[in-house]
Short mmCIF file of C-alpha atoms in Angstrom, two decimals:
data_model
loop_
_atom_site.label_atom_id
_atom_site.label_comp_id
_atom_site.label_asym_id
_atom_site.label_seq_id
_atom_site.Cartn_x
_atom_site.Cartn_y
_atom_site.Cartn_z
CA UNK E 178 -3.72 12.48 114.85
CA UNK E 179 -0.86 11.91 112.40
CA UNK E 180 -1.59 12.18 108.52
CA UNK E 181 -0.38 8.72 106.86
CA UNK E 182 -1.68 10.02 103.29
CA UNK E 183 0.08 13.48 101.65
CA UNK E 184 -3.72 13.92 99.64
CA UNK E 185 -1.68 15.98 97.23
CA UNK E 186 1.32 14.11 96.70
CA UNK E 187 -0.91 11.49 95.96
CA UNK E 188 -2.82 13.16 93.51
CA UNK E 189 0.16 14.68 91.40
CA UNK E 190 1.56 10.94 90.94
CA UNK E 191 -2.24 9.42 89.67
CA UNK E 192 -2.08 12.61 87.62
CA UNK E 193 1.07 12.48 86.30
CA UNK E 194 0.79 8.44 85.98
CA UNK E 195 -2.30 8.74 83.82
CA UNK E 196 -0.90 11.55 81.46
CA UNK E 197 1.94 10.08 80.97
CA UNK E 198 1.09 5.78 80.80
CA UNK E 199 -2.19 7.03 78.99
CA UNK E 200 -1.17 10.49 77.42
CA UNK E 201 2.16 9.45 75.71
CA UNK E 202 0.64 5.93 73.94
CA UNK E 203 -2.00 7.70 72.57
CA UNK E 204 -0.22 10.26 71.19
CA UNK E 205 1.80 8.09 69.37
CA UNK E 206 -1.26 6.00 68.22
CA UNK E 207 -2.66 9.40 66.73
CA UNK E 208 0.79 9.36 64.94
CA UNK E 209 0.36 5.93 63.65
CA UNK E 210 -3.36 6.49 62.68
CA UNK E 211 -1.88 9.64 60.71
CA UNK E 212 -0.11 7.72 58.88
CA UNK E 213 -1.62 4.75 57.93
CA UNK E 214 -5.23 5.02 59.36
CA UNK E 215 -8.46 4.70 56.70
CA UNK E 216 -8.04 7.55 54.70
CA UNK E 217 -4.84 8.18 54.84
CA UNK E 218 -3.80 8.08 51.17
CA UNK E 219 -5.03 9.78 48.62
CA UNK E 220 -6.13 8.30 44.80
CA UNK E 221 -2.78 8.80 43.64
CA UNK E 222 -1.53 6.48 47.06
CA UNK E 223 -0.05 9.42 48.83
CA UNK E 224 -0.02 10.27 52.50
CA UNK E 225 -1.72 14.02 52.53
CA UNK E 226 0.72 16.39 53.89
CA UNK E 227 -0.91 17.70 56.69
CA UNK E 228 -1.46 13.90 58.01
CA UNK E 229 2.36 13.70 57.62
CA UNK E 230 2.72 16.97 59.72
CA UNK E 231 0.47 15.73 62.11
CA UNK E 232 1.87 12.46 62.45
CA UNK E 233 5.72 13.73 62.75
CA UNK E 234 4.19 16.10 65.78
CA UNK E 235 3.38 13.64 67.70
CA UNK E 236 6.13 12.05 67.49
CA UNK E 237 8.24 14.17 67.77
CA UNK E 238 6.13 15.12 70.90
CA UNK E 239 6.52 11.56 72.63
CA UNK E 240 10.24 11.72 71.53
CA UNK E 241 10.75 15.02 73.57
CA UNK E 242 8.92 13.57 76.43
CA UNK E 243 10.86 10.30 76.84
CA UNK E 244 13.87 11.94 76.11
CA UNK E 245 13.39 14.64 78.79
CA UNK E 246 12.51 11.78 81.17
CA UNK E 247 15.69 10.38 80.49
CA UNK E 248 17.35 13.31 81.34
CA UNK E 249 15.58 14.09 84.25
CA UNK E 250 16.51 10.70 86.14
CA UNK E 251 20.01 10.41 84.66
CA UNK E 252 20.70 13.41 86.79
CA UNK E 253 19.34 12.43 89.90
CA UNK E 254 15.54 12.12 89.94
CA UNK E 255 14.71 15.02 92.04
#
């Protein structure tokens, strides 16, 4: 009987598919929150530095990602 279903091909893609749709946007929402979330500034209206660290991680992070995605199909998708 033939196999119609590569059961690990398959699974790579969901995998990959959910890192990356749900991975990538909520890295950058962690960025965001950093940033600007409740909390965020101090009393004298500052960002705290290590929320500003944080937040340039990610995205940086997410920058890095799409950009090597980029890459990757602009030469050749394999």
């Amino acid at each position: 009987m033939m196999q119609f279903i590569e059961w690990g091909a398959l699974a790579n893609i969901v995998g990959l598919g959910i890192l990356v749709g749900a991975g990538l946007p909520s890295l950058f929402a962690i960025g965001v929150r950093a940033l600007a979330g409740p909390g965020a500034r101090g009393a004298d209206g500052r960002v705290a530095p290590r929320r500003v660290v944080l937040a340039w991680t990610c995205f940086g992070i997410a920058a890095a990602a799409i950009g090597g995605a980029i890459m990757f199909l602009a030469a050749g998708g394999h």
